[in-house]
CSV table of C-alpha atoms in Angstrom, one decimal:
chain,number,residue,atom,x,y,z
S,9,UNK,CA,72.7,66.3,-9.9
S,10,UNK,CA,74.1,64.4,-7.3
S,11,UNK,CA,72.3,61.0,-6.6
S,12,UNK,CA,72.3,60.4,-3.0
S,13,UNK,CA,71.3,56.8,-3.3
S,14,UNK,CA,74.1,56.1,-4.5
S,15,UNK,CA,75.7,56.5,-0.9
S,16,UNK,CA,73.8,53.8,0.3
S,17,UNK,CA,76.0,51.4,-1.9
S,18,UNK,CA,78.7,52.0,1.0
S,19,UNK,CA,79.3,49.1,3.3
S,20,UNK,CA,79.4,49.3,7.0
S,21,UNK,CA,78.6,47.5,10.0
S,22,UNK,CA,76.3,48.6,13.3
S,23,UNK,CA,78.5,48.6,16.5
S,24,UNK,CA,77.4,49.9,20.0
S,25,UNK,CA,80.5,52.7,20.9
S,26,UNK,CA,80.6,52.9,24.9
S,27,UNK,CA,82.8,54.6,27.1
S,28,UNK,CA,82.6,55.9,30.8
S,29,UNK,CA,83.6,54.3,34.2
S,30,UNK,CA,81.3,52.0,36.3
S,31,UNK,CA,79.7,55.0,37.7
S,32,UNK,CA,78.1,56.4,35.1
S,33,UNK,CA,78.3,55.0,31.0
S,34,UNK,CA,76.8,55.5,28.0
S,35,UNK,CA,77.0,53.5,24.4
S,36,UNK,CA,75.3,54.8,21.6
S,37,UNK,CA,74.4,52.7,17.7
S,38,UNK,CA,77.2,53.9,15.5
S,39,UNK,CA,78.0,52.1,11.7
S,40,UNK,CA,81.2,54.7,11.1
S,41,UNK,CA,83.9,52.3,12.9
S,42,UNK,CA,87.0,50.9,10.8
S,43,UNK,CA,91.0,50.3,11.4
S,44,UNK,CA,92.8,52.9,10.2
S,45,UNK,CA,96.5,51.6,10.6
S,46,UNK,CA,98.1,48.4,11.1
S,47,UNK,CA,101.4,49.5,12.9
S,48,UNK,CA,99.9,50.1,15.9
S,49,UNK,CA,96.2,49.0,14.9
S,50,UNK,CA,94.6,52.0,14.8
S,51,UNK,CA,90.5,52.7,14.5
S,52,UNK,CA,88.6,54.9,14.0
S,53,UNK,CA,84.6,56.3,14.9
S,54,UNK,CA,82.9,59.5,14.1
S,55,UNK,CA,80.7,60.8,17.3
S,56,UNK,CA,78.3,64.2,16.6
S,57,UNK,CA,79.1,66.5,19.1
S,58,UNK,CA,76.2,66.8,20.7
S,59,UNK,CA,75.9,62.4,21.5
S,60,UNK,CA,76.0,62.1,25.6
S,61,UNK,CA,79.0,59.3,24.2
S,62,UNK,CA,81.4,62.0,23.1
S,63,UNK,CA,81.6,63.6,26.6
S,64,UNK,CA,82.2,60.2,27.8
S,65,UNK,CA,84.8,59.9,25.5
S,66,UNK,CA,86.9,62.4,25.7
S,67,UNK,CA,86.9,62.6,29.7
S,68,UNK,CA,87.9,59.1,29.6
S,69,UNK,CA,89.7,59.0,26.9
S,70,UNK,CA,89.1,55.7,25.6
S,71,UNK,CA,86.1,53.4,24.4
S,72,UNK,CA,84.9,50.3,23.3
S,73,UNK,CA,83.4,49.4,20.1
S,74,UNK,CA,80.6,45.8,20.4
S,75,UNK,CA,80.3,44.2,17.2
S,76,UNK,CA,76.4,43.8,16.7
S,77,UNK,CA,74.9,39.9,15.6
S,78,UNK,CA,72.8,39.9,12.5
S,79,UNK,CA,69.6,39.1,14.5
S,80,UNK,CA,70.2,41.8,17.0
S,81,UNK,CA,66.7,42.7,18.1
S,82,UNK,CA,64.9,45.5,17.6
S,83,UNK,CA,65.1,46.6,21.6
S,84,UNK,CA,68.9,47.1,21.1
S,85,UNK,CA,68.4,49.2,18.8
S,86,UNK,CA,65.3,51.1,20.5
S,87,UNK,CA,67.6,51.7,23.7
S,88,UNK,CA,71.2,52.2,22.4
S,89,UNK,CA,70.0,53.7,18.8
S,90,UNK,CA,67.3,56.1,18.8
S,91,UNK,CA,67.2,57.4,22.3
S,92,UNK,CA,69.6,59.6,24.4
S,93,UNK,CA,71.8,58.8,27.6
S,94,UNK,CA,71.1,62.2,28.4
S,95,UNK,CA,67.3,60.4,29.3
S,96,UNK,CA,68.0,57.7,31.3
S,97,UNK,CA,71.0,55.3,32.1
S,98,UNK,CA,71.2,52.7,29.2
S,99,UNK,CA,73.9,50.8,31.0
S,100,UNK,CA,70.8,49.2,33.3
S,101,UNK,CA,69.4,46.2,32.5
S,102,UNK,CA,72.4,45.8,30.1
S,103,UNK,CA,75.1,43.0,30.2
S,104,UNK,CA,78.2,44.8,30.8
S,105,UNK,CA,82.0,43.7,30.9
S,106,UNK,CA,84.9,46.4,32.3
S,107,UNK,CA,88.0,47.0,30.1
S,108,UNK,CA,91.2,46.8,30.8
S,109,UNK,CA,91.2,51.0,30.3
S,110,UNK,CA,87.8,51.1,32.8
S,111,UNK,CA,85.3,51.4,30.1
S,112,UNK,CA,82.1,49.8,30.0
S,113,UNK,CA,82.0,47.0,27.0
S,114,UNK,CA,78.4,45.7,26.0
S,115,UNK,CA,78.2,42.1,25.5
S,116,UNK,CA,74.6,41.8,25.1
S,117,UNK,CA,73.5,40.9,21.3
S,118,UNK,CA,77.4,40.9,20.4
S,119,UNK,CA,79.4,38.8,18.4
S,120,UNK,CA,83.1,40.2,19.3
S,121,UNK,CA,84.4,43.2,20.9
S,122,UNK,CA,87.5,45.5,21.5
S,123,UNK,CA,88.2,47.9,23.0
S,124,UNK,CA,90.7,50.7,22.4
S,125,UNK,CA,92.8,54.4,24.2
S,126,UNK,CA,92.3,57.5,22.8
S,127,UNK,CA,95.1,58.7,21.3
S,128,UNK,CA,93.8,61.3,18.7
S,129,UNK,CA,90.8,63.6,18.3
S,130,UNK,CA,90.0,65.3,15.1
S,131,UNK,CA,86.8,67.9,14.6
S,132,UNK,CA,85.0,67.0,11.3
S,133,UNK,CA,82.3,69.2,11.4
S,134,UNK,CA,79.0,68.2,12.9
S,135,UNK,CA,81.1,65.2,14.6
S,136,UNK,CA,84.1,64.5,16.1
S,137,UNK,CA,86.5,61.6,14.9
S,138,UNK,CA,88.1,59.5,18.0
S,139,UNK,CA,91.3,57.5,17.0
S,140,UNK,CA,91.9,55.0,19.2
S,141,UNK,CA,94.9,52.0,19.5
S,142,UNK,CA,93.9,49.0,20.0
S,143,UNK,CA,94.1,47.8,24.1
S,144,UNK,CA,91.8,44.3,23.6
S,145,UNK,CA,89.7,42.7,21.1
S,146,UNK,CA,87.6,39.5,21.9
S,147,UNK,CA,85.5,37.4,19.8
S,148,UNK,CA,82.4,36.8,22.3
S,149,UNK,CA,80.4,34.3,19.7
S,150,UNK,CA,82.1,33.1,16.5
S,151,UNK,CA,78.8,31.5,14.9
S,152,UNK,CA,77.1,34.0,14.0
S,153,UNK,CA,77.7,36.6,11.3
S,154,UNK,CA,78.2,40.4,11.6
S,155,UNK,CA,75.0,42.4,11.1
S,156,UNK,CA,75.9,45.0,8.3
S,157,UNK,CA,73.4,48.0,7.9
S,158,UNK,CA,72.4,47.1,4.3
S,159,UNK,CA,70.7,44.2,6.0
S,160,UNK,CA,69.5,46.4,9.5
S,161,UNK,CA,67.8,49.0,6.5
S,162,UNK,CA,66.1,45.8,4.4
S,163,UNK,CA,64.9,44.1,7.5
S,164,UNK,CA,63.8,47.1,9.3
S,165,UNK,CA,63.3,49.5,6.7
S,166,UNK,CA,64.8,51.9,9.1
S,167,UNK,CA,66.8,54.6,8.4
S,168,UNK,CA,69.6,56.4,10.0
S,169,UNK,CA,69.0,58.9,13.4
S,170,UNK,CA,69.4,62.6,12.8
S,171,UNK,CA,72.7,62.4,14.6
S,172,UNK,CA,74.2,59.8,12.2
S,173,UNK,CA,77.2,60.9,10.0
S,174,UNK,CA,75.4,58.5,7.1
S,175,UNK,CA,72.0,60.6,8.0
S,176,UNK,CA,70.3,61.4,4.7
S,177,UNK,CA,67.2,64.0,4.3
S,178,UNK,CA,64.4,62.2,2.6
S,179,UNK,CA,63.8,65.3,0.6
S,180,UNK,CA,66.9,64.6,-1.0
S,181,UNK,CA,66.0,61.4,-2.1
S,182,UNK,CA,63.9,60.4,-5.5
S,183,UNK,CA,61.9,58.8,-2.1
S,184,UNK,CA,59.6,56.2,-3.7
S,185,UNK,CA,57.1,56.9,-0.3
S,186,UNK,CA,53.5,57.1,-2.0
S,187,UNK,CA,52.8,60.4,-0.3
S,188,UNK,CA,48.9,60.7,1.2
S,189,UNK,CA,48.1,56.9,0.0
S,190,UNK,CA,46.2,56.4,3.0
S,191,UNK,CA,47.6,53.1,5.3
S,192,UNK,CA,51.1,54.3,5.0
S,193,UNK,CA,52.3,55.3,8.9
S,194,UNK,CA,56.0,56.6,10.3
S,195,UNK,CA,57.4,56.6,13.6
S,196,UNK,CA,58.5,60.5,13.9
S,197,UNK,CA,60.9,59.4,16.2
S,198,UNK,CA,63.2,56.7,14.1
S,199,UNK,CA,61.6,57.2,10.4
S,200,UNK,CA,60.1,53.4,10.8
S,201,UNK,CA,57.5,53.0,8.1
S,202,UNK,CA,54.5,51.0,8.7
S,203,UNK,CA,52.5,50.0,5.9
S,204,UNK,CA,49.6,48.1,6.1
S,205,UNK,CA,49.2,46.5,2.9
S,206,UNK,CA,52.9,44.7,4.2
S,207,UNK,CA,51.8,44.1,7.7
S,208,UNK,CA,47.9,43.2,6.9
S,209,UNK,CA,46.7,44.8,10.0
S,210,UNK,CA,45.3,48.3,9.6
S,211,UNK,CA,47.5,50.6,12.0
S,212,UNK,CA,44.2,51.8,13.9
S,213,UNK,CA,43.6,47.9,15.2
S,214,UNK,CA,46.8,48.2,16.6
S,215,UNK,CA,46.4,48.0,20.5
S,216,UNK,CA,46.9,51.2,22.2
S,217,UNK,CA,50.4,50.0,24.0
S,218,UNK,CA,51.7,49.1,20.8
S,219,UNK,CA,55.4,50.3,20.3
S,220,UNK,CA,56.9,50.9,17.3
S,221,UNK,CA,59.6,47.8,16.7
S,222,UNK,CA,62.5,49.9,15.8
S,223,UNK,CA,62.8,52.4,18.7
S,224,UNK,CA,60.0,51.6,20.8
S,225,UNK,CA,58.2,54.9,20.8
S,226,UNK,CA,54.2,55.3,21.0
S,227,UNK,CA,51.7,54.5,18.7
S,228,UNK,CA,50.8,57.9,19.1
S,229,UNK,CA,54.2,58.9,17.6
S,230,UNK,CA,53.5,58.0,14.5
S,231,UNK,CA,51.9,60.0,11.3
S,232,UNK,CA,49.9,59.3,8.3
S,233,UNK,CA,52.5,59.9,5.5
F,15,UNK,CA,95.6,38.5,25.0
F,16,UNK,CA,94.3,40.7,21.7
F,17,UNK,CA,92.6,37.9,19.4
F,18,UNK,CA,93.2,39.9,16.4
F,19,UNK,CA,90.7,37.4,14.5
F,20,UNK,CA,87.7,39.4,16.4
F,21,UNK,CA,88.6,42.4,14.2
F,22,UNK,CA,88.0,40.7,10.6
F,23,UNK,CA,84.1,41.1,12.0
F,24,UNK,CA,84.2,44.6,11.3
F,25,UNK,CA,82.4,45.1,8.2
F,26,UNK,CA,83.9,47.3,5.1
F,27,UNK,CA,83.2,47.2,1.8
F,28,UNK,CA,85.9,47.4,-1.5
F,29,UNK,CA,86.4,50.5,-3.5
F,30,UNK,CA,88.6,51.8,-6.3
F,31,UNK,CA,89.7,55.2,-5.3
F,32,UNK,CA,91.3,57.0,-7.9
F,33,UNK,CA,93.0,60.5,-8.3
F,34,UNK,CA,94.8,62.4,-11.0
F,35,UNK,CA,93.5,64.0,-14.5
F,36,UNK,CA,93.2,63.1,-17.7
F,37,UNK,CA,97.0,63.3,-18.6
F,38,UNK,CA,98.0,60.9,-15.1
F,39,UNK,CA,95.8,59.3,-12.9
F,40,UNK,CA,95.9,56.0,-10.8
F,41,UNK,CA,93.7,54.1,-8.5
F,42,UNK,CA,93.7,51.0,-5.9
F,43,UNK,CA,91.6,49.0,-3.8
F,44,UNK,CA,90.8,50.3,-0.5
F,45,UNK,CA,88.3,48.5,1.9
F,46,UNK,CA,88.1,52.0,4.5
F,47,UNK,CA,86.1,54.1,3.3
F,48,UNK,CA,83.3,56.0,5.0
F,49,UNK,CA,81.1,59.2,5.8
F,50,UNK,CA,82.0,61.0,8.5
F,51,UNK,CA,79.7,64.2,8.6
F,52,UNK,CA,76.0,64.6,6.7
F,53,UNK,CA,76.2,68.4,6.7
F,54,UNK,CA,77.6,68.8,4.6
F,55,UNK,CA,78.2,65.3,3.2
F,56,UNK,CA,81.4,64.6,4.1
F,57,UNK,CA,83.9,60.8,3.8
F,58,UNK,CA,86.8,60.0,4.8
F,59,UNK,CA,89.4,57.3,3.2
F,60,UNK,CA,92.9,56.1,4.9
F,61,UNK,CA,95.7,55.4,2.6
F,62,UNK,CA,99.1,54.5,3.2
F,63,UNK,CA,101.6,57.4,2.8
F,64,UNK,CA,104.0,54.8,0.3
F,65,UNK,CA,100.8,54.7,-2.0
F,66,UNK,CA,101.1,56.1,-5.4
F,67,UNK,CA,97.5,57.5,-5.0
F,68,UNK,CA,98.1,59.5,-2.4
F,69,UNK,CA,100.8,61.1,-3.8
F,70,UNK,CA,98.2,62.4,-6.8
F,71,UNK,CA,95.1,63.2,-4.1
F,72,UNK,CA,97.8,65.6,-2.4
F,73,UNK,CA,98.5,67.3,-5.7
F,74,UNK,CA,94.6,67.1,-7.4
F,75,UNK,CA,93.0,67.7,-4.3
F,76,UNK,CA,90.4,65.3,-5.4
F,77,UNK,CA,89.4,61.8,-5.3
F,78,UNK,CA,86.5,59.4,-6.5
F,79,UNK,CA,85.8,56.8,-5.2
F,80,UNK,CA,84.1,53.5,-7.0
F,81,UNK,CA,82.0,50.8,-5.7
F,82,UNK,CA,82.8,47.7,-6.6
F,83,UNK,CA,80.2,44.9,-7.4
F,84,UNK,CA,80.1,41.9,-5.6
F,85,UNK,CA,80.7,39.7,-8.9
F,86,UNK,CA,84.1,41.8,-9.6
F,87,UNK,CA,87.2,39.8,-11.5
F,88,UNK,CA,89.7,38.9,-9.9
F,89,UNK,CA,91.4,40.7,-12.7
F,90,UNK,CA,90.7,43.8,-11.5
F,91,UNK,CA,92.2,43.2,-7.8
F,92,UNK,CA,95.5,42.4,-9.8
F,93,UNK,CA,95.7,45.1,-11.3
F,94,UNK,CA,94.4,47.8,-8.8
F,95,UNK,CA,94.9,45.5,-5.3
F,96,UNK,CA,97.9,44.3,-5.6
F,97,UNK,CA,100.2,46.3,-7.6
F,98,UNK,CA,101.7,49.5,-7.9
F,99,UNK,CA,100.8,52.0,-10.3
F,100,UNK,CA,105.0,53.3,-10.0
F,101,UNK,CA,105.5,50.0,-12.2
F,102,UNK,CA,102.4,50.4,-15.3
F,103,UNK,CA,100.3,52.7,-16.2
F,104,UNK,CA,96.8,51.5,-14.3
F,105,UNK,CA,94.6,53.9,-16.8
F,106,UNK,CA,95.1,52.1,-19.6
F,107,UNK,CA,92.4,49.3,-20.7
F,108,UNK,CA,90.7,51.0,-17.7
F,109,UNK,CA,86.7,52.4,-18.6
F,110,UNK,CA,87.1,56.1,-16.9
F,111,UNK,CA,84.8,58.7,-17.1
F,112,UNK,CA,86.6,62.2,-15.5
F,113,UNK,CA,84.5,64.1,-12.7
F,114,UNK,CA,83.9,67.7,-12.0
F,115,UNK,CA,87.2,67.8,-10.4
F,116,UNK,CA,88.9,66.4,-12.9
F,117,UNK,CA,89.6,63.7,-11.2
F,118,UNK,CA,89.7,59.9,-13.4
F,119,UNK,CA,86.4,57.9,-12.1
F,120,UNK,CA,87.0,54.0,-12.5
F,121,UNK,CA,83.9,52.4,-14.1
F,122,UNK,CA,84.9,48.8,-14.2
F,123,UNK,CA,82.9,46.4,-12.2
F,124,UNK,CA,81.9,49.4,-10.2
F,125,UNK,CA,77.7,49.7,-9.1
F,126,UNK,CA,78.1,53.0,-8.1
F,127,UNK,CA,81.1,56.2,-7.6
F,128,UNK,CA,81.1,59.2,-6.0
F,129,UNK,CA,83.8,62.0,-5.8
F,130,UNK,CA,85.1,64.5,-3.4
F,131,UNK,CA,87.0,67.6,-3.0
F,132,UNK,CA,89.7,67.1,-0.7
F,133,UNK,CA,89.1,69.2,2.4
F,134,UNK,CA,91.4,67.8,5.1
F,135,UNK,CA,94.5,65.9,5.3
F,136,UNK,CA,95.1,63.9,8.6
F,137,UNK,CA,98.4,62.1,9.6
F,138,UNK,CA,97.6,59.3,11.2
F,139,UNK,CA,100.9,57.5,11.5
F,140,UNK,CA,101.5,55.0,8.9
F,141,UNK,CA,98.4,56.3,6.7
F,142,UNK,CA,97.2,59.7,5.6
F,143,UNK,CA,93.3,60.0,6.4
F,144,UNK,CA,91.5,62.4,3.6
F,145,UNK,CA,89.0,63.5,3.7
F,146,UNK,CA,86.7,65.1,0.9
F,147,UNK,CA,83.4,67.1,0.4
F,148,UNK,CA,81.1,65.2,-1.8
F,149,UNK,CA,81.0,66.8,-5.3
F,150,UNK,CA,78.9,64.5,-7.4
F,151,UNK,CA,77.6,61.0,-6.7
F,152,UNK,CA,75.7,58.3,-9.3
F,153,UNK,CA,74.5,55.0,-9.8
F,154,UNK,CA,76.1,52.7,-12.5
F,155,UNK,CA,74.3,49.4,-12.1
F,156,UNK,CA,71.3,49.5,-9.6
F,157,UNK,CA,70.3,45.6,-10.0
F,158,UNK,CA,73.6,44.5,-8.7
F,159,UNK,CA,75.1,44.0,-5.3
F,160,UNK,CA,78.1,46.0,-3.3
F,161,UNK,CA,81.1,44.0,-2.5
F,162,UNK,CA,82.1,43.5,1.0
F,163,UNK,CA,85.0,42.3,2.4
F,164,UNK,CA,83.3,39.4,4.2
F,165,UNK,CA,82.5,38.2,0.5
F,166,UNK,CA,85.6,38.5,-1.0
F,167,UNK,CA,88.0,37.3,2.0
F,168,UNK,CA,85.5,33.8,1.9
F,169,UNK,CA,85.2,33.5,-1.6
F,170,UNK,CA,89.0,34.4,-2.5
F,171,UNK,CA,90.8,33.6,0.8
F,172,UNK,CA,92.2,36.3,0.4
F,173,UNK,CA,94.1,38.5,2.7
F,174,UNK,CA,94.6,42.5,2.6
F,175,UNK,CA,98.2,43.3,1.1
F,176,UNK,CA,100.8,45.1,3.4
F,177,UNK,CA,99.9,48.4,2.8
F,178,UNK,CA,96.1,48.0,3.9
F,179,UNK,CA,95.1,49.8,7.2
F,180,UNK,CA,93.3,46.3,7.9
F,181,UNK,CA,96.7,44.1,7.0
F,182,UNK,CA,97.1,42.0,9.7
F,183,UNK,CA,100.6,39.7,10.0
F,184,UNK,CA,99.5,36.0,10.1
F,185,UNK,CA,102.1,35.3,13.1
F,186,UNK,CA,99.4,37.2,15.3
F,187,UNK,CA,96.2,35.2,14.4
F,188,UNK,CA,96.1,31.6,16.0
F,189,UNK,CA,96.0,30.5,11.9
F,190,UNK,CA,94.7,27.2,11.0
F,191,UNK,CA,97.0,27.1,8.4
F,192,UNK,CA,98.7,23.8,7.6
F,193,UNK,CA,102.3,24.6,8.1
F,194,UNK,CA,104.4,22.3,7.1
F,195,UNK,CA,101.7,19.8,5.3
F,196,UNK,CA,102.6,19.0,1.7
F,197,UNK,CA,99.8,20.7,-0.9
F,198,UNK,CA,99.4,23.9,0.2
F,199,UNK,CA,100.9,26.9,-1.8
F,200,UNK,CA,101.0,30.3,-0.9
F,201,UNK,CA,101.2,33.2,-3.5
F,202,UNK,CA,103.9,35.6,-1.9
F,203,UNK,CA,102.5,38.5,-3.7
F,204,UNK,CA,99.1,38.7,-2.3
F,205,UNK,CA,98.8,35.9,0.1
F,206,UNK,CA,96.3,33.8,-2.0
F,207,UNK,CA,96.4,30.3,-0.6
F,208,UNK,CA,96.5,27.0,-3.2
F,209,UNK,CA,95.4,24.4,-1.5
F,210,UNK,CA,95.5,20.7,-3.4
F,211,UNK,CA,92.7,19.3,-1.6
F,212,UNK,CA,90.4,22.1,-2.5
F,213,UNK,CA,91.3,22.7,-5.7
F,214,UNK,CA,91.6,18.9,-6.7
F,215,UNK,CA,94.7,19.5,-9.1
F,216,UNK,CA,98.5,19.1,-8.5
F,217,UNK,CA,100.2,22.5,-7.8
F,218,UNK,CA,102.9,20.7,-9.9
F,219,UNK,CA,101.0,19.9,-13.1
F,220,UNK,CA,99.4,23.1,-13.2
F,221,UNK,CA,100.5,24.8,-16.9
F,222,UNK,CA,103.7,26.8,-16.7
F,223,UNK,CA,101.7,29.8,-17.5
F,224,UNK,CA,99.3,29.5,-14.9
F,225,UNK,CA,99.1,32.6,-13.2
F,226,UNK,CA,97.2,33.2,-9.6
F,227,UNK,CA,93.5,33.8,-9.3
F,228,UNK,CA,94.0,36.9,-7.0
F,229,UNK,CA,96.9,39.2,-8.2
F,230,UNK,CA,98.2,37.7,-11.4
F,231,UNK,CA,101.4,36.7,-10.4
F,232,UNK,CA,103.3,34.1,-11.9
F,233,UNK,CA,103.4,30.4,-10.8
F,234,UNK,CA,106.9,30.6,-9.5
F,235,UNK,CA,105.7,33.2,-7.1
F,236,UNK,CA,104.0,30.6,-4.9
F,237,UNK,CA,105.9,28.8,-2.3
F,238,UNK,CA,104.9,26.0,0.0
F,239,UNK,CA,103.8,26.3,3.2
């Protein structure tokens, strides 16, 4: 039987993708980025079709790719991560830098950046592929390290959206989630668990405009698991 | 101007994939590799089309891939990193289980492998992207840690051989190398760098049979630098 924990033994990092114009743009969490070539430097990032960020892509036909800090707050990921474009405009509020190619490049929370033309676009499936060659790359703060997602899921226990290419069912999983113990609650939105024993205050003595730290949805979003 | 030092924050971790059967097989170290659809679970790797491996994924229409631990040898980087499975046989003295596919699974050093049927074959210039259904996935070691490039580039300062996607030629980084300044060796095969000051011995009185850290090769492959 296949052990799908064993996927979770794959490196990546957690990179906000944007394209668009300074019109209208969209960026979106992704942790599928990597070069693919030297000779041009080539890379690589897998988009599901249906992410506001692919239209964007491929109507512009070239994106950038931020290189998320490992303290990266939970906002970031609330705005960029578990909620759609399609929604509201995520570019607002958000420290943005124009590329040479036009795109919108978010600097906010980011340790380096480039930014790259499309030159190739492959359908995987659920996702598209974008190849891109490189047109800039920028190092925005070199004292802090890369956030990788082995550390995001740790600190956060948070798992990947439904849209992710590294998205897993829980049902597949030998899930260790002690089922209908009461004082275990998730965010239906973004999977985040909250379990009292770990946070010492019972979820119902949460005030009611508490938001859940990951994606920022209601207290009201979450269930008794 | 592209700081191409920006790029080595993109995280990836370091794998042994591996094609073939049980009568031929070989492997090497690749750093991209990465899901690219969850319905079906679906991953992608980029190797370069002089590889010896991906002359045998062509044929087998299969590959595994193996996860290295963070505490792997050196040893095994010689043999699967840096040289070429044209000049030895890389199966033998090698701990292989064989998958569904038939395909030789490295076990060496390795926390966890998985392995795909080959489904699509992408030319991507220099590199041939495959990309395989997953097939079968399991956990060798669960107490132990994956290997990431981060790790192994500050622990071995090491660099990615020519053939990597992520090689980068040193003329293009603003290197703090030492040109010029007696004590520091280079090892032409894999780039490993001897420095005197570090290491606290004379390149010079190390034993003729000293061989380097990284790759193996022989002390009179280091030059000055």
């Amino acid at each position: 039987m296949i052990n799908f924990e064993a996927l979770f033994k794959i490196s990546y990092g957690l990179y906000i993708v944007s394209s668009g114009d300074k019109n209208k743009g969209n960026g979106y969490v992704a942790n599928t980025v990597f070069q693919i070539t030297s000779e041009p430097p080539k890379f690589a990032t897998c988009c599901n079709k249906n992410n506001f960020t692919s239209e964007f892509i491929q109507k512009h036909k070239a994106f950038s790719v931020s290189i998320l800090a490992q303290n990266a707050s939970t906002e970031i990921f609330g705005k960029f991560g578990y909620k759609s474009g399609k929604d509201f405009d995520k570019m607002v509020d958000t420290q943005i830098k124009y590329g040479d190619t036009g795109v919108p490049i978010i600097l906010n929370e980011s340790i380096a950046f480039f930014e790259c033309k499309l030159v190739q676009t492959i359908d995987v499936g659920t996702h598209l592929m974008f190849i891109g060659e490189l047109v800039d790359a920028q190092i925005i703060d070199n004292t802090k390290t890369p956030l990788t997602y082995l550390h995001y899921r740790q600190i956060n226990k948070a798992s990947a959206p439904k849209n992710a290419p590294t998205y897993i069912d829980k049902s597949k999983l030998g899930t260790k989630l002690k089922s209908k113990k009461s004082g275990i609650y998730k965010c239906i939105v973004c999977g985040h668990i909250y379990d009292e024993d770990i946070e010492e205050v019972k979820f119902a003595n949460l005030p009611v405009d508490w938001k859940c730290p990951i994606c920022g949805a209601d207290k009201k979003d979450f269930i008794i698991v």
